[in-house]
Amino acid sequence: MLEQILELIKEGKSLDEIAERLSLPREEVEGALKILESLGYIERVELGSSTCETCPLKSVCPGSCFRFKGQIYIVPELNLSGQK
């Protein structure tokens, strides 16, 4: 299940979309995201911690006045040794 969730995150699916696609409760997907984050497979993006130029939502965001109330996760690039 964790691998499926990771693939859906890579596709840009939201938490609700992942839950629906896998027929899982939202809370179970939230728990899986925390596990993936603790294992280093995903990183939660802290809103307000970067400028618009470095924001992963830059291509879809209407501007700095946009206030997203959810959580955003990214899959970091790994080198061949498995390190970030």
Short mmCIF file of C-alpha atoms in Angstrom, two decimals:
data_model
loop_
_atom_site.label_atom_id
_atom_site.label_comp_id
_atom_site.label_asym_id
_atom_site.label_seq_id
_atom_site.Cartn_x
_atom_site.Cartn_y
_atom_site.Cartn_z
CA MET A 1 0.00 0.00 0.00
CA LEU A 2 2.83 2.45 0.80
CA GLU A 3 4.27 1.95 -2.69
CA GLN A 4 0.89 2.70 -4.26
CA ILE A 5 0.53 5.86 -2.19
CA LEU A 6 4.04 6.96 -3.13
CA GLU A 7 3.25 6.50 -6.83
CA LEU A 8 0.04 8.49 -6.49
CA ILE A 9 1.94 11.30 -4.76
CA LYS A 10 4.38 11.31 -7.68
CA GLU A 11 1.36 11.71 -9.97
CA GLY A 12 0.33 14.78 -7.95
CA LYS A 13 -2.80 13.24 -6.40
CA SER A 14 -4.30 14.85 -3.31
CA LEU A 15 -4.91 13.05 -0.04
CA ASP A 16 -8.61 12.71 -0.86
CA GLU A 17 -7.86 11.43 -4.37
CA ILE A 18 -5.46 8.84 -2.95
CA ALA A 19 -8.03 7.70 -0.38
CA GLU A 20 -10.71 7.40 -3.06
CA ARG A 21 -8.47 5.61 -5.56
CA LEU A 22 -7.32 3.04 -2.99
CA SER A 23 -10.70 2.80 -1.22
CA LEU A 24 -9.10 3.72 2.10
CA PRO A 25 -10.26 6.01 4.89
CA ARG A 26 -8.64 9.46 4.80
CA GLU A 27 -7.14 8.86 8.25
CA GLU A 28 -5.36 5.73 7.01
CA VAL A 29 -3.81 7.65 4.11
CA GLU A 30 -2.72 10.40 6.54
CA GLY A 31 -1.03 7.74 8.68
CA ALA A 32 0.69 6.26 5.64
CA LEU A 33 1.97 9.72 4.65
CA LYS A 34 3.47 10.14 8.12
CA ILE A 35 5.19 6.77 7.77
CA LEU A 36 6.56 7.66 4.33
CA GLU A 37 7.77 10.99 5.69
CA SER A 38 9.47 9.35 8.70
CA LEU A 39 11.22 6.92 6.34
CA GLY A 40 12.46 9.78 4.16
CA TYR A 41 10.48 8.82 1.04
CA ILE A 42 8.55 12.09 1.02
CA GLU A 43 9.05 15.54 2.48
CA ARG A 44 6.31 17.82 3.69
CA VAL A 45 6.56 21.28 2.18
CA GLU A 46 6.29 23.96 4.84
CA LEU A 47 4.12 26.76 3.53
CA GLY A 48 5.63 30.18 3.92
CA SER A 49 9.13 28.72 4.22
CA SER A 50 10.09 29.60 0.67
CA THR A 51 9.52 32.35 -1.82
CA CYS A 52 7.19 32.04 -4.78
CA GLU A 53 10.17 31.34 -7.04
CA THR A 54 11.11 28.16 -5.18
CA CYS A 55 7.59 26.99 -4.30
CA PRO A 56 6.58 23.60 -5.75
CA LEU A 57 3.12 25.05 -6.48
CA LYS A 58 4.51 27.89 -8.58
CA SER A 59 3.07 26.53 -11.84
CA VAL A 60 -0.50 26.28 -10.47
CA CYS A 61 -0.62 29.00 -7.81
CA PRO A 62 -2.43 32.28 -8.55
CA GLY A 63 0.07 34.29 -6.48
CA SER A 64 1.39 35.10 -3.04
CA CYS A 65 -2.09 35.97 -1.75
CA PHE A 66 -3.15 32.33 -2.17
CA ARG A 67 -3.58 30.65 1.22
CA PHE A 68 -3.49 26.86 0.95
CA LYS A 69 -4.89 25.14 4.04
CA GLY A 70 -3.78 21.56 3.33
CA GLN A 71 -0.45 19.79 3.39
CA ILE A 72 1.86 19.33 0.45
CA TYR A 73 4.35 16.51 0.06
CA ILE A 74 7.14 16.08 -2.46
CA VAL A 75 9.23 13.07 -3.39
CA PRO A 76 12.88 14.14 -3.09
CA GLU A 77 15.39 13.20 -5.73
CA LEU A 78 17.71 10.37 -4.66
CA ASN A 79 21.18 9.66 -5.94
CA LEU A 80 22.45 6.13 -6.60
CA SER A 81 23.60 5.65 -3.01
CA GLY A 82 20.05 6.31 -1.77
CA GLN A 83 20.97 9.57 -0.04
CA LYS A 84 19.07 12.82 -0.54
#
